[in-house]
Tab-separated table of C-alpha atoms and ligand atoms in Angstrom:
chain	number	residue	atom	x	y	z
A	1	UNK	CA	13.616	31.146	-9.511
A	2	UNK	CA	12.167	27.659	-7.600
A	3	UNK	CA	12.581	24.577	-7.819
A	4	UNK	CA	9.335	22.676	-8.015
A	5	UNK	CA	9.427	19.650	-5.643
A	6	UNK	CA	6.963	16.939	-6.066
A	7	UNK	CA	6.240	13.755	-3.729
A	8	UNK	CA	8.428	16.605	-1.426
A	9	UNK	CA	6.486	15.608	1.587
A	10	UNK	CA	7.556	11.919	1.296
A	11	UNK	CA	11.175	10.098	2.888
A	12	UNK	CA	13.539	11.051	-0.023
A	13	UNK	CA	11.792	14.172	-1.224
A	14	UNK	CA	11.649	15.494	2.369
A	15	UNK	CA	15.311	15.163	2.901
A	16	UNK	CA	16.085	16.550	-0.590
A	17	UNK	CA	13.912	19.772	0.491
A	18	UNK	CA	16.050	20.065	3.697
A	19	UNK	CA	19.191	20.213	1.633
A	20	UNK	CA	17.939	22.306	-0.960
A	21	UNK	CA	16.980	25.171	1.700
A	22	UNK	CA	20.178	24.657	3.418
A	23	UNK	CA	21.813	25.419	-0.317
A	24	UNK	CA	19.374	28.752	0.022
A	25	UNK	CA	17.032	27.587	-2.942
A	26	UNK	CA	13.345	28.810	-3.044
A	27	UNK	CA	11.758	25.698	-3.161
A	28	UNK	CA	7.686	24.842	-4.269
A	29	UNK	CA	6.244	21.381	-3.354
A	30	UNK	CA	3.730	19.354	-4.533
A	31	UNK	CA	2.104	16.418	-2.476
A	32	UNK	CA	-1.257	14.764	-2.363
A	33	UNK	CA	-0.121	12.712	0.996
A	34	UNK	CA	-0.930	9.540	-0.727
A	35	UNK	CA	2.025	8.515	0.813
A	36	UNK	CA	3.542	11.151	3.192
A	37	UNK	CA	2.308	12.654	6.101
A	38	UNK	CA	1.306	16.694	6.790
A	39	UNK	CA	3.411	17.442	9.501
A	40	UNK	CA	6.546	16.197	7.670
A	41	UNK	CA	6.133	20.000	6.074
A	42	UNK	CA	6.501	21.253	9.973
A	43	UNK	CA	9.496	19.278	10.534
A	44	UNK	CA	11.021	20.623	7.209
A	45	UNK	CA	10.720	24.121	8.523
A	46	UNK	CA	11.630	23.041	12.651
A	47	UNK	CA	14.916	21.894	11.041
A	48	UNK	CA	15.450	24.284	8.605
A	49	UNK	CA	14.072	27.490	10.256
A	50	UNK	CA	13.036	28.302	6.318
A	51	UNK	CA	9.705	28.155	4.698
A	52	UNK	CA	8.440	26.954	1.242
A	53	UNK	CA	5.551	27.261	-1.072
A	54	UNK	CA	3.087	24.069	-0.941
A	55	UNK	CA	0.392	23.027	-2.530
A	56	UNK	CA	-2.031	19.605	-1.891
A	57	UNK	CA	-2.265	18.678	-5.265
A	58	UNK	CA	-2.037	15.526	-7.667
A	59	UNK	CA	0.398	15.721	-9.909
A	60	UNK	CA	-2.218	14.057	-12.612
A	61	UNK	CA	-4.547	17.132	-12.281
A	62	UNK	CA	-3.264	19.209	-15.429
A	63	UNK	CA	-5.556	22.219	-14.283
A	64	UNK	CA	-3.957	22.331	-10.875
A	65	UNK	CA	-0.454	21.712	-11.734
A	66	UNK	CA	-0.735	24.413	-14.347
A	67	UNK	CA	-1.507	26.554	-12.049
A	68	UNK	CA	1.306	26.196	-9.377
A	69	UNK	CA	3.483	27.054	-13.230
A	70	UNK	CA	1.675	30.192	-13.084
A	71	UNK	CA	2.101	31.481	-9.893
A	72	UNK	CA	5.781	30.530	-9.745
A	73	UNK	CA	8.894	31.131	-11.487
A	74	UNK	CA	9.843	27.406	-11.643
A	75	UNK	CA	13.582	26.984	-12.870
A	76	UNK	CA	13.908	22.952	-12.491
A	77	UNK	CA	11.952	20.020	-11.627
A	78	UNK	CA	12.860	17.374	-9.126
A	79	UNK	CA	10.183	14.179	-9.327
A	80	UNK	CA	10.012	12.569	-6.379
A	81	UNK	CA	6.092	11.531	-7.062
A	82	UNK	CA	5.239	7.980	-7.532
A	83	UNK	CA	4.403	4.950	-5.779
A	84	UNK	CA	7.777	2.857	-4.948
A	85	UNK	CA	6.686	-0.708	-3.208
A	86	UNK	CA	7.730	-3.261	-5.207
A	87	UNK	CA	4.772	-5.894	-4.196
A	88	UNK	CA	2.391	-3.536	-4.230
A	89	UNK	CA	3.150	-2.830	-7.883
A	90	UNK	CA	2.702	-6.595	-8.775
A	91	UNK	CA	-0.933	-6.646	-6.970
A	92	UNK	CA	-1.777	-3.377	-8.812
A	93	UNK	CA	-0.090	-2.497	-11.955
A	94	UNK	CA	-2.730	-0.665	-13.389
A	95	UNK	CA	-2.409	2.127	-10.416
A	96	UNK	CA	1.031	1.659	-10.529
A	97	UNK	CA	1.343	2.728	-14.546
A	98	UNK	CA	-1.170	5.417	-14.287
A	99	UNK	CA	-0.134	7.160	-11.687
A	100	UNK	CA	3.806	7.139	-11.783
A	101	UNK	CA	3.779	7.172	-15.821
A	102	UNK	CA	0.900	8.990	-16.610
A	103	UNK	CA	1.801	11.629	-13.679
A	104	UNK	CA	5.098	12.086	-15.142
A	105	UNK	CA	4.075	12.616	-18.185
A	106	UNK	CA	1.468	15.518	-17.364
A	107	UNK	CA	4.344	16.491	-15.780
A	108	UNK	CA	6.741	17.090	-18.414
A	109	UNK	CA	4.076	18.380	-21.129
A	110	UNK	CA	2.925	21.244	-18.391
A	111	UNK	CA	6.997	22.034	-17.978
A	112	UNK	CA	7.343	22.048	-22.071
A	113	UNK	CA	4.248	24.204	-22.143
A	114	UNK	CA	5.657	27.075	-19.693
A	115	UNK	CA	9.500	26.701	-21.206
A	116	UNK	CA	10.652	24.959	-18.094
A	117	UNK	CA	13.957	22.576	-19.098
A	118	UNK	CA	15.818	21.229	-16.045
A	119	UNK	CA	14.338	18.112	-14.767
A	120	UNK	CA	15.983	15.087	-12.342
A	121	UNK	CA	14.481	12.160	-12.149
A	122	UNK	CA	14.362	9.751	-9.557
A	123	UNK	CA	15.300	6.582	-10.781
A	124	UNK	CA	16.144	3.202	-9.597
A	125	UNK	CA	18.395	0.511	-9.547
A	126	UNK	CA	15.564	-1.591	-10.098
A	127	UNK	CA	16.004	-0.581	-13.906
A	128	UNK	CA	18.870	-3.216	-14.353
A	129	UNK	CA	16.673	-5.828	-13.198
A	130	UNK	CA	18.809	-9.086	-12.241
A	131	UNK	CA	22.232	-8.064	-12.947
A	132	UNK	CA	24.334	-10.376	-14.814
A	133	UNK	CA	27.642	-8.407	-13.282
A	134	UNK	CA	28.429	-6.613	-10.074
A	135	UNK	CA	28.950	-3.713	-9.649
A	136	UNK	CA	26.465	-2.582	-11.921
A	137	UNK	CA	27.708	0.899	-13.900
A	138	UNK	CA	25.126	3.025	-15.583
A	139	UNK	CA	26.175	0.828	-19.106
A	140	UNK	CA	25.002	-2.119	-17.699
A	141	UNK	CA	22.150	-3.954	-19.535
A	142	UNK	CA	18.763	-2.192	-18.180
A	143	UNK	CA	15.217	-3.226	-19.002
A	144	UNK	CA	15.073	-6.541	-17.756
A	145	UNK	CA	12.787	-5.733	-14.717
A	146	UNK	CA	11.357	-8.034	-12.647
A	147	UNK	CA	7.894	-5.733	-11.478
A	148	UNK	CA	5.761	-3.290	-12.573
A	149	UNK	CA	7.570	-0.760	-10.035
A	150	UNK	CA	10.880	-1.078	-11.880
A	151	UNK	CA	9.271	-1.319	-15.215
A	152	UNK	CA	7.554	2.433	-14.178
A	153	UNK	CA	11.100	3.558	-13.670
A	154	UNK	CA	12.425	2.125	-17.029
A	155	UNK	CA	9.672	3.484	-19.421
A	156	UNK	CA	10.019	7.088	-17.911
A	157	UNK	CA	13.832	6.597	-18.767
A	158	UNK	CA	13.194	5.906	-22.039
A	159	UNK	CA	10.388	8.402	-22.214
A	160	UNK	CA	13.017	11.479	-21.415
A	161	UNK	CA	15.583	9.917	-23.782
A	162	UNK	CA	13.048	10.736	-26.533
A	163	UNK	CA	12.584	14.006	-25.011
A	164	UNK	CA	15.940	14.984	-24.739
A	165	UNK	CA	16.528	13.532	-28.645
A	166	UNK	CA	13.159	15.071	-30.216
A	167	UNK	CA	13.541	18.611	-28.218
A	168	UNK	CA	17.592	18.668	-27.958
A	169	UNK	CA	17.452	21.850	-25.599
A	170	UNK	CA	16.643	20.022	-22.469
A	171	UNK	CA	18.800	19.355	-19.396
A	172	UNK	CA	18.078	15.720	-17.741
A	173	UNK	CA	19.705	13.766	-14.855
A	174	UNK	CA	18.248	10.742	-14.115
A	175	UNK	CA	19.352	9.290	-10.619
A	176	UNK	CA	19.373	5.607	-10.111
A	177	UNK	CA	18.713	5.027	-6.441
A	178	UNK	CA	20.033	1.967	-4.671
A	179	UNK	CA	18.737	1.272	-1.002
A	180	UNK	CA	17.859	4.238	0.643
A	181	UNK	CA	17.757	3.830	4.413
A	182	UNK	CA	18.467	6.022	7.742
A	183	UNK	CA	16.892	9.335	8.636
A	184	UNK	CA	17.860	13.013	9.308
A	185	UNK	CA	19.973	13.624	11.989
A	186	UNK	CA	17.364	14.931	13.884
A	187	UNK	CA	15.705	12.418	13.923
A	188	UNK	CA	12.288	14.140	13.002
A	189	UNK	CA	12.214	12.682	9.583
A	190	UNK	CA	12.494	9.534	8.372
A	191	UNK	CA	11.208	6.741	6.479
A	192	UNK	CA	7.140	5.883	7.521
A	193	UNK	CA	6.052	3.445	4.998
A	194	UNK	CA	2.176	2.895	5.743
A	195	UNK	CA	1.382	-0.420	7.192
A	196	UNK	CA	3.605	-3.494	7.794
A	197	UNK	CA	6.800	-2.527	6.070
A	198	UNK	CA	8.058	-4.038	2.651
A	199	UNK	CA	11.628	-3.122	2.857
A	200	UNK	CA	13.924	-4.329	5.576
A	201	UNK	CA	15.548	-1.624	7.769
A	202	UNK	CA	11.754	-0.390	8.470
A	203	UNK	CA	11.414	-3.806	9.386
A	204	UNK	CA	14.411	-3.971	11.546
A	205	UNK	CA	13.156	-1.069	13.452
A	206	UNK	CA	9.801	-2.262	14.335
A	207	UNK	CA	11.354	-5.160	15.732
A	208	UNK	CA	13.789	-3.843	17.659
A	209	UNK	CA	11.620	-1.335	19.619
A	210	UNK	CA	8.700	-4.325	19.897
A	211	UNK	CA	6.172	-2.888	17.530
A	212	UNK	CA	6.423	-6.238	15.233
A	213	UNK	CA	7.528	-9.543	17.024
A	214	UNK	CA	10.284	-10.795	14.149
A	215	UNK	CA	12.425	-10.075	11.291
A	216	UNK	CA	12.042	-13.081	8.429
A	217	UNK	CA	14.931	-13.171	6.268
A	218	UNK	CA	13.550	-14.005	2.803
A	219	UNK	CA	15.608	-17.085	1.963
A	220	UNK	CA	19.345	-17.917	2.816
A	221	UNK	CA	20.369	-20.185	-0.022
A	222	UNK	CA	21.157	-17.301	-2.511
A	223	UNK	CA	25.004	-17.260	-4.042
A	224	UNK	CA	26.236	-15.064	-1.428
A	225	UNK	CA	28.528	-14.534	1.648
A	226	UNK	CA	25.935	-15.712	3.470
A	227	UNK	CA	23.532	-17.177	2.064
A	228	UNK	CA	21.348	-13.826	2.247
A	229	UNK	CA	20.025	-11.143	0.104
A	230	UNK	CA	23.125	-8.527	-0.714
A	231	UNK	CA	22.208	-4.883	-1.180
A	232	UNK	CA	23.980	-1.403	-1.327
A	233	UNK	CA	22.277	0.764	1.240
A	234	UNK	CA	22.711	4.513	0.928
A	235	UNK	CA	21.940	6.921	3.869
A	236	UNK	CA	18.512	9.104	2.940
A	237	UNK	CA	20.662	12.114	3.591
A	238	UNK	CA	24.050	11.185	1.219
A	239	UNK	CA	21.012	10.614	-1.726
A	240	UNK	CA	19.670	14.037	-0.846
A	241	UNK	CA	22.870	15.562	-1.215
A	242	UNK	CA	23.591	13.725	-4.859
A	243	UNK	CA	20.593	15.927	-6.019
A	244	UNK	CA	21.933	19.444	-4.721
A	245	UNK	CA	25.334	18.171	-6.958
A	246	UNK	CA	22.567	17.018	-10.191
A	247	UNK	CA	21.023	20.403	-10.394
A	248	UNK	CA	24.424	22.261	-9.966
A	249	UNK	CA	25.178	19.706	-13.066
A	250	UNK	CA	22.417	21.013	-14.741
A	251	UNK	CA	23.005	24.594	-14.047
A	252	UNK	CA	26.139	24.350	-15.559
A	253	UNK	CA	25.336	21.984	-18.809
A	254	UNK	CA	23.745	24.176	-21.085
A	255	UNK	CA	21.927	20.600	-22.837
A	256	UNK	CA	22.089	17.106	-21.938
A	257	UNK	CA	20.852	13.892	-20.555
A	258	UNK	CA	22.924	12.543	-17.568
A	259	UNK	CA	22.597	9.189	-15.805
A	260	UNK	CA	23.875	8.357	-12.424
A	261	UNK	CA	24.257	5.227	-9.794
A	262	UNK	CA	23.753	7.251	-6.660
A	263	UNK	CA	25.382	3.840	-4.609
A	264	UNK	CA	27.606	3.579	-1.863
A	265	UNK	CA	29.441	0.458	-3.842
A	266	UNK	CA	29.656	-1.822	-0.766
A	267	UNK	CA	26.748	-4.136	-0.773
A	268	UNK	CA	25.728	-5.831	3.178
A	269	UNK	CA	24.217	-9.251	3.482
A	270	UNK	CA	20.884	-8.888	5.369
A	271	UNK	CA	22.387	-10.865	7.909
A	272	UNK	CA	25.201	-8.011	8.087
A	273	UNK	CA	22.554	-5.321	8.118
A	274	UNK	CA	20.808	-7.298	11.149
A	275	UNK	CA	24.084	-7.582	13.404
A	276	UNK	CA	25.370	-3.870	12.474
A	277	UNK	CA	21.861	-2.556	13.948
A	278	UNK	CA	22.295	-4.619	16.809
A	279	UNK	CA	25.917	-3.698	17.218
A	280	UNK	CA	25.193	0.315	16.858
A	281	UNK	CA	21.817	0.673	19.024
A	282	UNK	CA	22.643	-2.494	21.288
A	283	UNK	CA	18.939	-3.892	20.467
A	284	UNK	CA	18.278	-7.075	19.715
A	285	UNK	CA	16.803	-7.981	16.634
A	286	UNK	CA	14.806	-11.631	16.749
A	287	UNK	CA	14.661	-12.723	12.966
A	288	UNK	CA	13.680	-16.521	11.517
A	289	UNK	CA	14.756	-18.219	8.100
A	290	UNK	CA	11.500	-17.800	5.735
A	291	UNK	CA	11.267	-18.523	2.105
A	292	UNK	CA	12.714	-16.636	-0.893
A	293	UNK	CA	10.051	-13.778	-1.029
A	294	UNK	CA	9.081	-13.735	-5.664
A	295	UNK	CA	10.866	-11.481	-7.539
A	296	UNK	CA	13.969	-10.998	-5.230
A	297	UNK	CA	17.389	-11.380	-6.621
A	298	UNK	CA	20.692	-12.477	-5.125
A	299	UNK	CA	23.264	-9.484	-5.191
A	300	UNK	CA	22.514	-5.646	-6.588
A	301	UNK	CA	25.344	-2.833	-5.735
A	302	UNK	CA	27.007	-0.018	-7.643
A	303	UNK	CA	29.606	1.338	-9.045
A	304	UNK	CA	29.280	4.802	-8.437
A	305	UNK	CA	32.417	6.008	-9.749
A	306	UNK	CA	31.019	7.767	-12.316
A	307	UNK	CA	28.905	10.150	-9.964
A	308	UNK	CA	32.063	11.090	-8.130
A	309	UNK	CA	33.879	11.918	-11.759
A	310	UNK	CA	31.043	13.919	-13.437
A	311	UNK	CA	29.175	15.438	-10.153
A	312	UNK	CA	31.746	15.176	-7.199
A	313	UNK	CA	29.544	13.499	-5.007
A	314	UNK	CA	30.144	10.572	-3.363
A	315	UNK	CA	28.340	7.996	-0.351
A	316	UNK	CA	30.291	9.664	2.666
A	317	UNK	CA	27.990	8.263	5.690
A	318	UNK	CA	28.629	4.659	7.440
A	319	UNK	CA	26.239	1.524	7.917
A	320	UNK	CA	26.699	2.548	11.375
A	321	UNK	CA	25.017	5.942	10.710
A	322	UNK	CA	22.436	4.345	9.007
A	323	UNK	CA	21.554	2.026	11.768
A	324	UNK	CA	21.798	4.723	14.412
A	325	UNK	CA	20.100	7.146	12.489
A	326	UNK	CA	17.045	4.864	11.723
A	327	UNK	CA	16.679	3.830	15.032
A	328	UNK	CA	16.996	7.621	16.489
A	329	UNK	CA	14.148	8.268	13.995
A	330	UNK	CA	11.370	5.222	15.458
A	331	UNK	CA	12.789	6.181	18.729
A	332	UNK	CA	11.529	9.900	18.151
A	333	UNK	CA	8.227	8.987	16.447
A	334	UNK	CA	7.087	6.460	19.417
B	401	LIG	C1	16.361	-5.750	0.874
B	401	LIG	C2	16.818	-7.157	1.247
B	401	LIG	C3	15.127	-8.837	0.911
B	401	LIG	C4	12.421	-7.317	4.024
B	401	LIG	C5	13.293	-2.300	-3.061
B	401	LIG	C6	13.037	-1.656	-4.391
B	401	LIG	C7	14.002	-0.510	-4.590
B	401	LIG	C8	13.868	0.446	-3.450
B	401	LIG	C9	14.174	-0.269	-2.148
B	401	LIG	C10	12.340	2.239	-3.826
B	401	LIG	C11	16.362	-8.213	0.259
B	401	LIG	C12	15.473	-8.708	2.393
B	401	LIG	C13	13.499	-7.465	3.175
B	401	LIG	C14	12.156	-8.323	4.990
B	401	LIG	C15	14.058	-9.560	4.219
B	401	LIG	N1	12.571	0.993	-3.411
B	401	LIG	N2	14.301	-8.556	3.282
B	401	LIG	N3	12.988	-9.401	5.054
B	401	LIG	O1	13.754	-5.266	-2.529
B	401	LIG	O2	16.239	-4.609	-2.455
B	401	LIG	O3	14.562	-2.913	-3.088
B	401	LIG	O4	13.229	-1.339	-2.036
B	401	LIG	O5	13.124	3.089	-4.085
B	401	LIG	O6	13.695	0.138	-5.809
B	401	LIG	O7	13.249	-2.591	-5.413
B	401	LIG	O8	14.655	-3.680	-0.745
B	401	LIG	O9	14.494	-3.550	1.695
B	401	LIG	O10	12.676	-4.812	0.410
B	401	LIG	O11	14.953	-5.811	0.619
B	401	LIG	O12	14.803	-10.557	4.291
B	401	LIG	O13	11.181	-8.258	5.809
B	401	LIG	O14	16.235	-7.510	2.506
B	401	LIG	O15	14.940	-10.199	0.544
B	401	LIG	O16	17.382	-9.201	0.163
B	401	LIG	P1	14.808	-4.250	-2.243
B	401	LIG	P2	14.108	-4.431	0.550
């Protein structure tokens, strides 16, 4: 029995395949590279020393994702696919809707139509939009988002809800990711957004080792410690890990629709985040004062209590490890 894999060429699904052969799962990936890279599947297998079924396909091709149903037992899905920058989404929501909504939902009709039940979702925290409270739990108010990225996110929430009501006899975690940063230990995967990077540790990086010249914080007149944005950054490996402990949920549920803040519950200033990477690589990170970037908000962290209750998991590596990590990663790619 496999579990089918897709976007599992790409930073989050990458890592989640490394744990996932670790556990000794066959695993089957999906990836059209619209946003991963080829020899990320090398790297998989260099730090795994296991191999893995793979096929270049989009997940919107019904004819071709049929057919990787057909030639494999598939047990569970884990849906990594999707494009995740949150500007991007505002220049293009048309591309944004069809391909993460649409995709998901040839998805799940192609897993109803070969009796496959067990699917985790990767969410966001994006879903709450601007949170009226900190921490935010998974009752907090959700829907109020602020792009078409987040919105994405929220209709495929509601879309399995009505799944999981109309059919009754599926199993469903839906994973609310926070700020995924760092990199495998290794250092021979990691986070390569294409272009100039949206989201600040890639940022951070690039300056640090030269490629870009300076860091601008967006705005330093929020309600904060510091003036700065405040965010709760989770180590890429840590997330990995809370999906091993969803589909060990799911294995044991026999029906049900779960929903978890995968959160480390301590949210850093990105002035924090800027002198922690200087203080674990001892690089210097130049960075002005720039204007609030549109459709930022002040504060977002989790409670993730609830994920350490229901699917004893919990955050377990350090802002230092994510700084080190991230660096060890640019280091290794340059
Ligand atoms: C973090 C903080 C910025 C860049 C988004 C998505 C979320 C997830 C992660 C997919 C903010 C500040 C950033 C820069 C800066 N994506 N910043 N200068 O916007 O919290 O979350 O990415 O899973 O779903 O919403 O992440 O890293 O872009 O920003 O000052 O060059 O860093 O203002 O306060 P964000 P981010």
């Amino acid at each position: 029995m496999s579990i089918l894999v897709t976007g599992g060429a790409g930073y989050i699904g990458s890592h989640t395949v490394v744990e996932l052969l670790k556990e000794g799962k066959e695993v089957v990936i999906i990836d059209n590279f619209s946003n991963s890279n080829p020899q990320t599947l090398e790297k998989i297998k260099e730090i795994t020393n296991k191999d893995f079924k793979f096929y270049e396909i989009d997940y919107l091709n019904k004819e071709k994702l049929k057919k990787v149903f057909e030639e494999n037992k598939i047990d569970a899905v884990i849906n990594f696919a999707g494009y995740k920058a949150v500007g991007e989404s505002v220049k293009e929501p048309i591309k944004y809707y069809i391909n993460n909504i649409s995709g998901a939902l040839v998805l799940l009709e192609t897993m109803k139509e070969f009796g496959v039940k067990k699917f985790v979702f990767s969410s966001s925290a994006t879903v709450y939009g601007n949170p009226e409270k900190v921490p935010l739990t998974e009752d907090s108010k959700v829907g109020g988002t602020t792009n078409p990225y987040g919105t994405t996110k929220f209709f495929i929430e509601r879309i399995l809800e009505d799944i999981y009501k109309s059919y009754n006899t599926w199993d469903i975690c839906i994973l609310r990711y926070f700020n995924p940063v760092g990199a495998h230990e290794s250092g021979l995967i990691g986070e390569e957004p294409k272009g100039v990077p949206n989201n600040l540790m890639p940022y951070i990086v690039r300056v640090a080792s030269g490629i870009l010249n300076e860091l601008s914080i967006f705005g330093n007149d929020y309600d904060t410690k510091d003036g700065t944005g405040v965010r709760d950054y989770i180590h890429v490996v840590d997330l990995a890990k809370g999906h091993i402990k969803a589909l060990e949920k799911l294995d044991k549920e026999q029906k049900g629709l779960f929903i978890y803040n995968l959160g480390t519950g301590t949210g850093y200033s990105v002035l924090e985040m800027v002198k922690a990477f200087e203080k674990s690589t001892g690089k210097k990170v130049k960075y002005k004062i720039a204007p609030r970037r549109a459709g930022d908000i002040a504060i977002c962290y989790a409670d993730p209590r609830k994920a350490k209750q229901e699917l004893g998991w919990e955050a377990k590596k350090t802002l230092e490890d994510m700084c080190r990590d991230s660096w060890n990663f640019i280091n290794k790619k340059c």
